[in-house]
C-alpha cells in the first residue's frame, strides 16, 4: 500500500506508467526468455505496494473497475475469435468433456478445496468455487505462445479457458443468488428468473451481434477502414446491454459474439483477428499491472497456513481430478491428459470477479466474504509463477511441445532445398520440406527428410502441421509470387525477422520492386531459384562445417574463399541466417552450412 505522504500521479501519467510497465515487462521477458506474465506481475507489485509509485485507486479512481471490465470483455471476445469449429478436429470430444463435465465438476472440487482447505463456509465456497471454473484466458494465451505446445493440447487448453470463463462467472452469479435467498427475503423463483433472463438475453445479444457484424462485412455495408471501429463499438454495446440485465452476463455475450464471427468465414477475418491480438497484448499487460499494483498487503495478512493448503489442494487435487475424470473414455493420449490436468493457471477474470463477489458476500453478512479476494490473488500469483516457469519444460518432457531448438520449414521441393534439409539434419536441427507437388518431394522422402505434401497456407496444413515447432520459414519454390505470398501471410505469426525467401527474378528492376511490407528477408545473398539450381546441377555441394578454437572462422574462410554461406547454427543449436550485408558473429562452436563450388566435380 502506498504511503500517505507520497503524492499521487495524474490519471494520464498513471495510465502511461501502466502501459510502459506492461509492454516493457513483456519485451524484457522476450529478451530474457522468461515468462511474460511473471514479469508483469512483478512489475506491478514493485510499482504498487512496494514502492507506492502507482496506486490505481488513488491515481485513476473509480474508472479502474470499468476499465478492467471492458478490457476483460475485449480479451474474451478476441479469444472467441480464435474458436473456429473447423480447427477443433480431433480435440472436439475433449473440449466438450472439459466444458459440459469439467465445469460442474470443477465447481464441486473447487468448493471442496475452499471449504476443507481454506476453511471457508459453504456459502462463500459455493460462490468462489463457481468463479474458479475459470482457468484464465489472459494467462493461457501468453503461456501457449511461449511454450509452443502441440496443436491438440493447445486447442484444448485454449477452448477450455475461453468457453469456461463466462460459465464460471455465471456459476458465481447462480451461487450468489442462492446465498441472497438464504440471507434475505428474496425468493428462489425470483432469483431463478433473473438468472435465466440474463443468460437468455446474453445468448441472443451475442448471437445477433456476431451475425449482424458478419452480414454487414460480407455485404460491404461497412468500408474496410471502419470495420475495426464498428466492431469495437458493437462489442462494447453488446457487453454493456447484457451486463445491464445481469451482472457478468456480458462476458457470455461477447464470447458468443466472437465465436459467431470466427465461424462466419469472413474474407477480412485474419486482419481483424491480428488487430485484436495486438489490442489484447496491450490490454493483458495493462490489466495485470493494475491488478498487481492494487494489491494491499494488509489483506494478505488475513490469511494463514490454510491458504497454502488451499492452493496446494487446487493444483494437486482439484484440478487434476476434474480433468482426468472429465476425459475418461476419450481417445486422448495419457500424456495430453496429464499436461492438461496439471495446467490450470488463473488470471485477471478470477481476481476481478472474486473481488466483486467477496464484497457482496461481506455486505450480506457472510463473514468469509472478506477472505475471497486475498485467496483469489494468492491463487493467481502462485499458478502464474508456477506454470510460467514449468509449462514449457513439462510439455517438452512429455513430448508435447516444440523442440528446444527451433526447426526450419523449407517451402518448395528442389535439389537445393533437399541439400539444405540434409545439412540441417546433420546439424541436428529439425527440418521439414513442404510442397503441393508430390513429385518434387520424392527425393526428399527417399533421403529420409521429413516432408509435407500440400500447401502450407491451406487448412490441411493448419490442421495437420505442428507449425509451432518451426522458428524459421524459408520460401524456396520456383514461383516468386508464391514465395512472396507465403512469407507475407506467415510473417505476422512467425515474426518478419524469421521469414526468408529467394530473390525474385528481375526483382531488382524498379518496375518489379515490391514494397517492404510484402515478402520476406533476402536469402543466400539475394540469389534466385534458377541460380541456385544451376549451381546444384553443376555439382556444387552443400556442406556443414563445425568451427572450433583450433579451426576458427578465419581458417574456414581461407580454405573456402569462394564459399557461399547459406546458414549458420549458433552454439545453442539455433539456426541463424545472414541477410543482406549483415553478417553473423561466427565464433568457436558455431556450425556453418555453405555451398562448396568445388563440390564433387
Coordinates of C-alpha atoms in Angstrom, one line a residue:
X1 CA 0.0 0.0 0.0
X2 CA 1.3 3.4 -0.8
X3 CA 2.4 5.7 2.0
X4 CA 0.0 8.6 2.7
X5 CA 2.8 11.2 2.2
X6 CA 3.5 10.0 -1.4
X7 CA 2.0 12.4 -4.0
X8 CA -0.3 10.6 -6.4
X9 CA 0.1 10.5 -10.2
X10 CA -2.3 12.2 -12.5
X11 CA -4.7 9.8 -14.3
X12 CA -2.8 10.4 -17.6
X13 CA 0.6 9.7 -16.0
X14 CA -0.8 6.7 -14.2
X15 CA -2.2 5.2 -17.4
X16 CA 1.1 5.9 -19.2
X17 CA 3.0 4.2 -16.5
X18 CA 0.7 1.2 -16.6
X19 CA 1.3 0.9 -20.4
X20 CA 5.1 1.3 -20.1
X21 CA 5.4 -1.2 -17.3
X22 CA 3.2 -3.8 -19.1
X23 CA 4.7 -3.6 -22.5
X24 CA 8.2 -3.1 -21.1
X25 CA 7.8 -6.3 -18.9
X26 CA 6.7 -8.3 -22.0
X27 CA 9.6 -7.0 -24.0
X28 CA 12.1 -7.8 -21.3
X29 CA 10.6 -11.3 -20.9
X30 CA 11.1 -11.8 -24.6
X31 CA 14.7 -10.7 -24.4
X32 CA 15.5 -12.8 -21.3
X33 CA 13.3 -15.8 -22.5
X34 CA 11.3 -15.6 -19.3
X35 CA 7.5 -15.9 -18.8
X36 CA 6.0 -12.5 -19.6
X37 CA 3.1 -12.9 -17.1
X38 CA 5.5 -13.4 -14.2
X39 CA 7.5 -10.2 -15.0
X40 CA 4.2 -8.2 -15.5
X41 CA 3.0 -9.4 -12.1
X42 CA 6.4 -8.5 -10.5
X43 CA 6.5 -5.1 -12.2
X44 CA 3.0 -4.2 -10.8
X45 CA 3.8 -5.3 -7.3
X46 CA 7.1 -3.3 -7.2
X47 CA 5.5 -0.2 -8.7
X48 CA 2.4 -0.5 -6.5
X49 CA 2.5 -1.8 -2.9
X50 CA 6.3 -2.0 -2.7
X51 CA 7.4 1.5 -3.9
X52 CA 4.0 3.2 -3.7
X53 CA 4.6 4.9 -7.1
X54 CA 1.4 3.6 -8.6
X55 CA -1.9 3.2 -6.7
X56 CA -4.8 2.7 -9.2
X57 CA -7.5 3.5 -6.7
X58 CA -5.7 6.8 -5.8
X59 CA -4.4 7.8 -9.2
X60 CA -7.1 6.6 -11.6
X61 CA -10.0 6.4 -9.2
X62 CA -13.4 5.0 -10.0
X63 CA -12.5 4.3 -13.6
X64 CA -10.3 1.3 -12.6
X65 CA -13.2 -1.2 -12.3
X66 CA -15.0 -0.3 -15.6
X67 CA -11.6 -0.2 -17.4
X68 CA -10.8 -3.7 -16.2
X69 CA -14.3 -4.9 -17.0
X70 CA -14.2 -3.6 -20.6
X71 CA -10.6 -4.9 -21.1
X72 CA -11.7 -8.4 -19.9
X73 CA -14.6 -8.3 -22.3
X74 CA -12.4 -7.4 -25.2
X75 CA -9.9 -10.2 -24.2
X76 CA -12.7 -12.7 -24.1
X77 CA -14.1 -11.5 -27.4
X78 CA -10.7 -11.9 -29.0
X79 CA -10.5 -15.4 -27.5
X80 CA -13.9 -16.2 -29.0
X81 CA -12.5 -15.1 -32.4
X82 CA -9.9 -17.9 -32.2
X83 CA -12.6 -20.6 -31.6
X84 CA -13.2 -21.8 -35.1
X85 CA -15.1 -25.1 -35.1
X86 CA -13.2 -26.3 -38.2
X87 CA -10.0 -26.2 -36.2
X88 CA -11.2 -28.4 -33.4
X89 CA -11.0 -31.6 -35.4
X90 CA -9.7 -34.3 -33.1
X91 CA -9.9 -32.1 -30.0
X92 CA -13.7 -31.7 -30.2
X93 CA -14.5 -34.5 -27.8
X94 CA -12.1 -33.3 -25.2
X95 CA -13.4 -29.8 -25.4
X96 CA -17.0 -30.9 -24.9
X97 CA -16.0 -33.0 -21.9
X98 CA -14.0 -30.2 -20.3
X99 CA -17.0 -27.8 -20.7
X100 CA -20.0 -30.0 -20.0
X101 CA -18.4 -32.3 -17.5
X102 CA -15.4 -30.4 -16.3
X103 CA -17.2 -27.1 -15.5
X104 CA -19.7 -28.5 -12.9
X105 CA -17.1 -31.0 -11.6
X106 CA -14.6 -28.2 -11.3
X107 CA -17.2 -26.1 -9.4
X108 CA -17.7 -29.0 -6.9
X109 CA -14.0 -29.8 -6.4
X110 CA -13.0 -26.2 -6.1
X111 CA -15.7 -25.6 -3.5
X112 CA -14.5 -28.6 -1.5
X113 CA -10.9 -27.3 -1.7
X114 CA -12.1 -23.9 -0.3
X115 CA -14.2 -25.5 2.4
X116 CA -11.8 -28.1 3.6
X117 CA -8.5 -26.4 2.6
X118 CA -9.1 -22.7 3.2
X119 CA -11.7 -23.2 5.9
X120 CA -14.4 -21.1 4.2
X121 CA -18.1 -21.7 4.9
X122 CA -20.1 -23.5 2.3
X123 CA -21.8 -20.3 1.2
X124 CA -18.6 -18.5 0.3
X125 CA -17.1 -21.7 -1.0
X126 CA -20.0 -22.2 -3.4
X127 CA -19.7 -18.7 -4.8
X128 CA -15.9 -18.7 -5.1
X129 CA -15.9 -22.2 -6.4
X130 CA -18.0 -21.2 -9.3
X131 CA -15.5 -18.4 -10.2
X132 CA -12.7 -21.0 -10.0
X133 CA -14.1 -22.8 -13.0
X134 CA -12.2 -20.1 -14.9
X135 CA -8.7 -21.1 -15.9
X136 CA -7.7 -17.7 -17.2
X137 CA -7.6 -16.9 -21.0
X138 CA -5.5 -13.8 -20.1
X139 CA -2.8 -16.2 -18.9
X140 CA -3.2 -19.1 -21.2
X141 CA -2.6 -17.1 -24.4
X142 CA 0.9 -15.9 -23.4
X143 CA 1.8 -19.3 -22.0
X144 CA 0.8 -21.1 -25.2
X145 CA 2.8 -18.5 -27.2
X146 CA 5.8 -19.2 -25.1
X147 CA 5.6 -23.0 -24.7
X148 CA 4.7 -23.7 -28.4
X149 CA 2.6 -26.7 -27.5
X150 CA 1.4 -29.3 -29.9
X151 CA -1.8 -28.4 -31.8
X152 CA -4.3 -30.6 -29.9
X153 CA -3.3 -29.9 -26.2
X154 CA -3.0 -26.2 -27.1
X155 CA -6.5 -26.2 -28.6
X156 CA -7.9 -28.0 -25.6
X157 CA -6.4 -25.5 -23.1
X158 CA -7.4 -22.5 -25.2
X159 CA -11.0 -23.6 -25.7
X160 CA -11.5 -24.6 -22.1
X161 CA -10.1 -21.3 -20.9
X162 CA -12.3 -19.1 -23.2
X163 CA -15.5 -21.1 -23.0
X164 CA -15.4 -21.8 -19.3
X165 CA -14.6 -18.2 -18.5
X166 CA -18.2 -16.8 -18.8
X167 CA -19.5 -20.1 -17.5
X168 CA -17.5 -19.6 -14.3
X169 CA -18.8 -16.0 -13.9
X170 CA -22.4 -17.2 -14.4
X171 CA -21.9 -20.0 -11.9
X172 CA -20.8 -17.5 -9.4
X173 CA -23.9 -15.4 -10.1
X174 CA -26.1 -18.5 -9.6
X175 CA -24.4 -19.4 -6.3
X176 CA -24.6 -15.8 -5.1
X177 CA -28.3 -15.6 -5.9
X178 CA -28.8 -18.7 -3.8
X179 CA -26.9 -17.1 -0.9
X180 CA -29.0 -14.0 -1.3
X181 CA -32.2 -16.1 -1.0
X182 CA -30.8 -17.7 2.2
X183 CA -29.8 -14.4 3.8
X184 CA -32.7 -12.1 2.7
X185 CA -36.4 -12.3 1.9
X186 CA -35.8 -12.8 -1.8
X187 CA -37.5 -16.0 -3.2
X188 CA -35.8 -18.8 -5.2
X189 CA -38.2 -18.3 -8.1
X190 CA -37.3 -14.6 -8.4
X191 CA -33.6 -15.4 -8.3
X192 CA -34.0 -18.2 -10.9
X193 CA -36.0 -15.8 -13.2
X194 CA -33.3 -13.1 -13.1
X195 CA -30.6 -15.6 -13.9
X196 CA -32.5 -17.3 -16.7
X197 CA -33.4 -13.9 -18.2
X198 CA -29.7 -12.8 -18.1
X199 CA -28.5 -16.0 -19.8
X200 CA -31.1 -15.8 -22.5
X201 CA -30.5 -12.1 -23.2
X202 CA -26.7 -12.6 -23.3
X203 CA -27.0 -15.5 -25.7
X204 CA -29.4 -13.6 -28.0
X205 CA -27.4 -10.4 -28.0
X206 CA -24.2 -12.2 -28.6
X207 CA -25.6 -14.2 -31.5
X208 CA -27.3 -11.2 -33.0
X209 CA -24.2 -9.1 -32.7
X210 CA -22.0 -11.6 -34.3
X211 CA -24.4 -12.4 -37.1
X212 CA -25.0 -8.6 -37.7
X213 CA -21.3 -7.9 -37.9
X214 CA -20.7 -10.9 -40.2
X215 CA -23.5 -9.9 -42.6
X216 CA -22.6 -6.2 -42.6
X217 CA -19.0 -7.0 -43.5
X218 CA -19.9 -9.6 -46.1
X219 CA -22.4 -7.4 -47.9
X220 CA -20.0 -4.5 -48.0
X221 CA -22.2 -2.3 -45.7
X222 CA -19.1 -1.2 -43.8
X223 CA -16.0 0.2 -45.6
X224 CA -12.7 -1.6 -44.9
X225 CA -11.2 1.3 -42.9
X226 CA -14.2 1.4 -40.5
X227 CA -14.5 -2.4 -39.8
X228 CA -12.4 -2.4 -36.6
X229 CA -14.1 0.8 -35.2
X230 CA -17.5 -0.6 -35.9
X231 CA -16.5 -4.0 -34.4
X232 CA -15.3 -2.2 -31.2
X233 CA -18.5 -0.1 -30.8
X234 CA -20.8 -3.1 -31.3
X235 CA -18.7 -5.2 -28.9
X236 CA -18.9 -2.7 -26.1
X237 CA -22.6 -2.1 -26.7
X238 CA -23.4 -5.8 -26.5
X239 CA -21.3 -6.2 -23.4
X240 CA -23.0 -3.2 -21.7
X241 CA -26.5 -4.1 -22.7
X242 CA -26.2 -7.7 -21.4
X243 CA -24.4 -6.6 -18.2
X244 CA -27.3 -4.3 -17.5
X245 CA -29.7 -7.2 -17.4
X246 CA -27.5 -9.5 -15.3
X247 CA -24.1 -8.6 -14.0
X248 CA -21.3 -10.7 -15.5
X249 CA -23.6 -12.0 -18.3
X250 CA -21.8 -9.6 -20.7
X251 CA -18.8 -12.0 -20.7
X252 CA -21.0 -14.7 -22.1
X253 CA -22.5 -12.3 -24.7
X254 CA -19.1 -11.2 -26.1
X255 CA -17.7 -14.7 -26.1
X256 CA -20.7 -15.9 -28.2
X257 CA -20.3 -12.9 -30.5
X258 CA -16.6 -13.8 -31.1
X259 CA -17.4 -17.4 -31.8
X260 CA -20.1 -16.5 -34.3
X261 CA -17.8 -14.1 -36.2
X262 CA -14.9 -16.7 -36.1
X263 CA -17.1 -19.2 -37.9
X264 CA -18.7 -16.8 -40.4
X265 CA -15.8 -17.2 -43.0
X266 CA -15.2 -13.5 -43.4
X267 CA -12.6 -12.5 -46.0
X268 CA -11.2 -9.9 -43.6
X269 CA -11.2 -12.3 -40.6
X270 CA -7.4 -12.6 -40.5
X271 CA -6.8 -8.8 -40.4
X272 CA -9.5 -8.4 -37.7
X273 CA -8.0 -11.2 -35.6
X274 CA -4.5 -9.8 -35.9
X275 CA -5.6 -6.3 -34.8
X276 CA -7.5 -7.8 -31.9
X277 CA -4.4 -9.8 -30.9
X278 CA -2.4 -6.7 -30.8
X279 CA -5.1 -4.9 -28.7
X280 CA -5.2 -8.0 -26.4
X281 CA -1.5 -7.9 -25.7
X282 CA -1.9 -4.2 -24.6
X283 CA -4.9 -5.0 -22.5
X284 CA -3.5 -8.1 -20.8
X285 CA -0.4 -6.0 -19.9
X286 CA -2.4 -3.2 -18.5
X287 CA -4.9 -5.3 -16.6
X288 CA -2.1 -7.3 -14.9
X289 CA -0.2 -4.2 -13.9
X290 CA -3.4 -2.7 -12.5
X291 CA -4.2 -6.0 -10.7
X292 CA -0.7 -6.3 -9.1
X293 CA -0.5 -2.6 -8.3
X294 CA -3.8 -2.7 -6.5
X295 CA -2.7 -5.3 -4.1
X296 CA -3.0 -4.4 -0.4
X297 CA -0.5 -6.4 1.7
X298 CA -2.8 -5.9 4.7
X299 CA -5.5 -8.0 3.1
X300 CA -3.0 -10.8 2.7
X301 CA -2.3 -10.6 6.4
X302 CA -5.8 -12.0 7.0
X303 CA -4.6 -15.4 5.5
X304 CA -3.0 -18.2 7.5
X305 CA -1.4 -21.5 6.7
X306 CA -4.7 -22.8 5.4
X307 CA -4.3 -20.5 2.3
X308 CA -1.2 -22.6 1.4
X309 CA -3.2 -25.8 1.9
X310 CA -5.9 -24.5 -0.3
X311 CA -3.6 -23.5 -3.2
X312 CA -1.8 -26.9 -3.0
X313 CA -5.1 -28.8 -3.0
X314 CA -6.3 -26.9 -6.0
X315 CA -3.1 -27.5 -8.0
X316 CA -2.5 -31.1 -6.9
X317 CA -6.0 -32.5 -6.3
X318 CA -9.0 -30.4 -7.5
X319 CA -7.7 -29.5 -11.0
X320 CA -6.2 -32.9 -11.9
X321 CA -9.2 -34.8 -10.6
X322 CA -11.6 -32.6 -12.6
X323 CA -9.7 -33.0 -15.9
X324 CA -8.8 -36.7 -15.6
X325 CA -12.4 -37.6 -14.7
X326 CA -13.8 -35.4 -17.4
X327 CA -11.6 -37.0 -20.1
X328 CA -12.3 -40.6 -19.0
X329 CA -13.3 -42.7 -22.1
X330 CA -11.8 -40.3 -24.6
X331 CA -9.1 -41.4 -27.0
X332 CA -6.7 -38.6 -25.8
X333 CA -3.2 -40.0 -25.1
X334 CA -2.3 -40.1 -21.4
X335 CA 0.5 -37.5 -21.9
X336 CA -2.0 -34.9 -23.1
X337 CA -4.4 -35.7 -20.2
X338 CA -1.6 -35.3 -17.7
X339 CA -0.4 -32.0 -19.2
X340 CA -3.9 -30.5 -19.2
X341 CA -4.6 -31.9 -15.7
X342 CA -1.6 -30.1 -14.2
X343 CA -2.1 -26.9 -16.3
X344 CA -4.7 -24.6 -14.7
X345 CA -3.4 -21.0 -14.4
X346 CA -5.8 -18.4 -13.1
X347 CA -5.9 -14.8 -14.3
X348 CA -7.5 -11.4 -14.2
X349 CA -11.1 -12.5 -14.5
X350 CA -10.8 -14.7 -11.4
X351 CA -9.4 -11.8 -9.3
X352 CA -11.8 -9.2 -10.7
X353 CA -15.0 -11.3 -10.2
X354 CA -13.8 -12.7 -6.9
X355 CA -13.2 -9.2 -5.5
X356 CA -16.7 -8.1 -6.6
X357 CA -18.5 -11.1 -5.1
X358 CA -16.3 -11.0 -2.0
X359 CA -17.5 -7.5 -1.2
X360 CA -21.1 -8.5 -1.9
X361 CA -20.9 -11.6 0.4
X362 CA -19.4 -9.4 3.2
X363 CA -22.3 -6.9 2.7
X364 CA -24.8 -9.8 3.2
X365 CA -23.2 -10.7 6.5
X366 CA -21.2 -13.7 5.2
X367 CA -18.0 -13.3 7.3
X368 CA -15.8 -15.4 5.0
X369 CA -16.5 -12.9 2.1
X370 CA -13.6 -10.8 3.2
X371 CA -11.2 -13.7 2.5
X372 CA -12.3 -14.3 -1.1
X373 CA -10.3 -11.5 -2.7
X374 CA -6.9 -12.3 -1.0
X375 CA -7.3 -16.0 -1.6
X376 CA -8.0 -15.3 -5.3
X377 CA -4.9 -13.1 -5.6
X378 CA -2.7 -15.7 -3.9
X379 CA -4.0 -18.5 -6.2
X380 CA -3.4 -16.3 -9.3
X381 CA 0.1 -15.4 -8.2
X382 CA 1.1 -18.9 -7.4
X383 CA -0.4 -20.5 -10.6
X384 CA 1.0 -17.8 -12.8
X385 CA 4.6 -18.2 -11.5
X386 CA 4.3 -22.0 -11.3
X387 CA 3.0 -22.6 -14.8
X388 CA 5.0 -19.7 -16.3
X389 CA 8.3 -21.5 -15.4
X390 CA 7.2 -25.1 -15.6
X391 CA 4.8 -25.4 -18.6
X392 CA 7.5 -25.4 -21.3
X393 CA 9.9 -27.9 -19.7
X394 CA 6.9 -30.1 -18.5
X395 CA 5.4 -30.2 -22.0
X396 CA 8.8 -31.0 -23.6
X397 CA 9.4 -33.8 -21.1
X398 CA 6.0 -35.2 -22.2
X399 CA 6.9 -34.8 -25.8
X400 CA 4.0 -32.3 -26.4
X401 CA 6.0 -29.1 -27.3
X402 CA 8.3 -28.0 -29.9
X403 CA 11.9 -28.9 -29.5
X404 CA 14.2 -26.7 -27.6
X405 CA 15.9 -25.9 -30.9
X406 CA 13.5 -24.1 -33.3
X407 CA 13.1 -26.0 -36.6
X408 CA 13.3 -24.8 -40.1
X409 CA 10.4 -25.1 -42.6
X410 CA 11.5 -25.1 -46.2
X411 CA 8.7 -24.3 -48.6
X412 CA 9.3 -25.8 -52.1
X413 CA 11.0 -29.1 -53.1
X414 CA 14.1 -28.8 -55.2
X415 CA 17.7 -30.0 -55.4
X416 CA 18.8 -27.0 -53.3
X417 CA 16.1 -27.5 -50.6
X418 CA 16.9 -31.2 -50.3
X419 CA 20.6 -30.5 -49.9
X420 CA 19.9 -27.8 -47.3
X421 CA 17.5 -30.1 -45.5
X422 CA 20.1 -32.8 -45.3
X423 CA 22.7 -30.4 -44.0
X424 CA 20.3 -29.2 -41.3
X425 CA 19.7 -32.8 -40.3
X426 CA 23.4 -33.3 -39.8
X427 CA 23.5 -30.2 -37.6
X428 CA 20.6 -31.8 -35.6
X429 CA 18.1 -29.0 -36.5
X430 CA 14.5 -30.2 -37.1
X431 CA 13.6 -29.6 -40.7
X432 CA 10.5 -30.1 -42.9
X433 CA 10.2 -29.6 -46.7
X434 CA 6.7 -28.7 -47.9
X435 CA 5.4 -28.7 -51.5
X436 CA 2.0 -29.1 -53.1
X437 CA 3.6 -31.2 -55.8
X438 CA 4.2 -34.8 -54.6
X439 CA 6.8 -35.5 -57.3
X440 CA 9.1 -32.7 -56.0
X441 CA 9.1 -34.4 -52.6
X442 CA 10.1 -37.9 -53.9
X443 CA 13.9 -37.4 -53.5
X444 CA 13.5 -35.9 -50.0
X445 CA 11.3 -38.8 -48.9
X446 CA 13.9 -41.3 -50.2
X447 CA 16.6 -39.4 -48.4
X448 CA 14.7 -39.6 -45.1
X449 CA 14.0 -35.9 -44.8
X450 CA 10.6 -35.0 -43.3
X451 CA 8.1 -33.8 -45.9
X452 CA 4.6 -32.4 -46.1
X453 CA 2.6 -32.8 -49.2
X454 CA 0.3 -29.8 -49.6
X455 CA 0.1 -26.0 -49.5
X456 CA 1.5 -24.6 -46.2
X457 CA -1.3 -21.9 -46.4
X458 CA -4.1 -24.5 -46.6
X459 CA -6.5 -25.6 -43.9
X460 CA -5.0 -29.1 -44.2
X461 CA -1.6 -27.7 -43.1
X462 CA -3.2 -25.7 -40.3
X463 CA -4.9 -28.9 -39.0
X464 CA -2.0 -31.4 -39.6
X465 CA 1.2 -29.4 -39.3
X466 CA 2.7 -28.6 -35.9
X467 CA 3.9 -25.2 -37.1
X468 CA 4.8 -24.2 -33.6
X469 CA 7.9 -26.5 -33.9
X470 CA 9.4 -24.2 -36.5
X471 CA 11.1 -20.9 -35.8
X472 CA 12.3 -20.1 -39.3
X473 CA 10.5 -20.3 -42.7
X474 CA 12.4 -20.1 -46.0
X475 CA 10.4 -19.9 -49.2
X476 CA 12.5 -21.8 -51.9
X477 CA 9.9 -22.6 -54.6
X478 CA 10.4 -21.7 -58.3
X479 CA 7.3 -19.4 -58.1
X480 CA 8.3 -15.9 -57.0
X481 CA 4.6 -14.9 -56.4
X482 CA 4.0 -17.9 -54.2
X483 CA 7.2 -17.3 -52.2
X484 CA 6.0 -13.7 -51.6
X485 CA 2.5 -14.8 -50.6
X486 CA 3.8 -17.4 -48.1
X487 CA 6.3 -15.0 -46.4
X488 CA 3.8 -12.2 -46.3
X489 CA 1.0 -14.3 -44.9
X490 CA 3.1 -16.1 -42.3
X491 CA 5.2 -13.1 -41.4
X492 CA 3.0 -11.7 -38.6
X493 CA 2.7 -15.1 -37.0
X494 CA 6.3 -16.1 -37.0
X495 CA 7.9 -12.6 -36.9
X496 CA 9.3 -11.0 -40.0
X497 CA 12.8 -11.4 -38.8
X498 CA 12.3 -15.2 -39.1
X499 CA 10.8 -15.3 -42.6
X500 CA 13.1 -15.6 -45.7
X501 CA 12.7 -16.0 -49.4
X502 CA 14.8 -16.3 -52.5
X503 CA 15.4 -13.3 -54.6
X504 CA 12.7 -12.6 -57.2
X505 CA 13.6 -12.8 -60.9
X506 CA 14.2 -9.3 -62.2
X507 CA 13.2 -8.1 -58.7
X508 CA 16.0 -5.6 -58.8
X509 CA 14.3 -3.6 -61.6
X510 CA 12.4 -0.6 -60.4
X511 CA 9.2 -1.6 -62.2
X512 CA 9.2 -5.0 -60.5
X513 CA 10.3 -3.9 -57.0
X514 CA 7.8 -4.7 -54.2
X515 CA 7.1 -2.6 -51.1
X516 CA 8.9 -3.6 -47.9
X517 CA 5.6 -4.7 -46.4
X518 CA 5.5 -7.7 -48.8
X519 CA 7.7 -10.7 -48.8
X520 CA 10.4 -11.9 -46.5
X521 CA 14.1 -11.2 -45.9
X522 CA 16.6 -11.9 -48.6
X523 CA 18.1 -15.4 -48.5
X524 CA 21.5 -16.6 -49.7
X525 CA 22.9 -13.2 -50.6
X526 CA 20.0 -12.4 -52.9
X527 CA 20.3 -15.5 -55.2
X528 CA 17.2 -16.6 -57.1
X529 CA 15.9 -20.1 -57.7
X530 CA 17.4 -20.6 -61.2
X531 CA 20.9 -19.6 -60.0
X532 CA 20.9 -22.0 -57.0
X533 CA 19.5 -24.8 -59.1
X534 CA 22.1 -24.2 -61.7
X535 CA 24.8 -24.4 -59.0
X536 CA 23.4 -27.7 -57.8
X537 CA 23.3 -29.2 -61.3
X538 CA 26.9 -28.0 -61.8
X539 CA 28.0 -30.2 -58.9
X540 CA 28.1 -27.7 -56.1
X541 CA 27.9 -29.4 -52.7
X542 CA 26.2 -28.4 -49.5
X543 CA 28.5 -28.8 -46.6
X544 CA 28.2 -28.4 -42.8
X545 CA 31.4 -27.4 -41.0
X546 CA 31.8 -27.0 -37.2
X547 CA 34.1 -24.2 -36.1
X548 CA 36.3 -24.6 -33.1
X549 CA 39.2 -22.9 -31.2
X550 CA 41.6 -24.8 -33.5
X551 CA 39.7 -24.2 -36.7
X552 CA 38.0 -20.8 -36.5
X553 CA 36.0 -18.7 -39.0
X554 CA 39.2 -17.2 -40.5
X555 CA 40.6 -20.6 -41.2
X556 CA 37.3 -21.7 -42.8
X557 CA 37.2 -18.6 -45.0
X558 CA 40.8 -19.0 -46.0
X559 CA 40.2 -22.7 -47.0
X560 CA 36.9 -21.8 -48.9
X561 CA 37.2 -18.3 -50.2
X562 CA 34.6 -18.9 -52.9
X563 CA 32.1 -20.4 -50.4
X564 CA 28.5 -19.2 -50.4
X565 CA 27.3 -19.2 -46.8
X566 CA 23.7 -20.4 -46.6
X567 CA 23.1 -20.6 -42.9
X568 CA 24.9 -20.9 -39.5
X569 CA 24.0 -22.7 -36.3
X570 CA 24.9 -20.9 -33.1
X571 CA 26.4 -22.7 -30.0
X572 CA 22.9 -23.2 -28.6
X573 CA 21.7 -25.0 -31.8
X574 CA 19.6 -22.2 -33.1
X575 CA 19.6 -21.7 -36.9
X576 CA 20.8 -18.2 -37.9
X577 CA 20.6 -16.7 -41.3
X578 CA 22.6 -13.8 -42.7
X579 CA 20.6 -11.2 -44.6
X580 CA 21.9 -8.5 -47.0
X581 CA 25.3 -7.1 -45.9
X582 CA 24.7 -8.1 -42.3
X583 CA 26.9 -10.9 -41.3
X584 CA 26.9 -13.3 -38.3
X585 CA 29.2 -13.2 -35.3
X586 CA 30.9 -16.5 -36.1
X587 CA 33.0 -17.9 -33.2
X588 CA 34.0 -21.3 -32.0
X589 CA 31.3 -23.9 -31.6
X590 CA 29.3 -22.4 -34.5
X591 CA 28.4 -24.6 -37.4
X592 CA 28.4 -23.2 -40.9
X593 CA 26.2 -24.5 -43.7
X594 CA 27.7 -23.5 -47.0
X595 CA 27.7 -24.2 -50.7
X596 CA 31.0 -25.5 -51.9
X597 CA 31.7 -24.5 -55.6
X598 CA 34.3 -27.3 -55.9
X599 CA 31.7 -29.8 -55.0
X600 CA 32.1 -33.3 -56.5
X601 CA 33.5 -32.1 -59.8

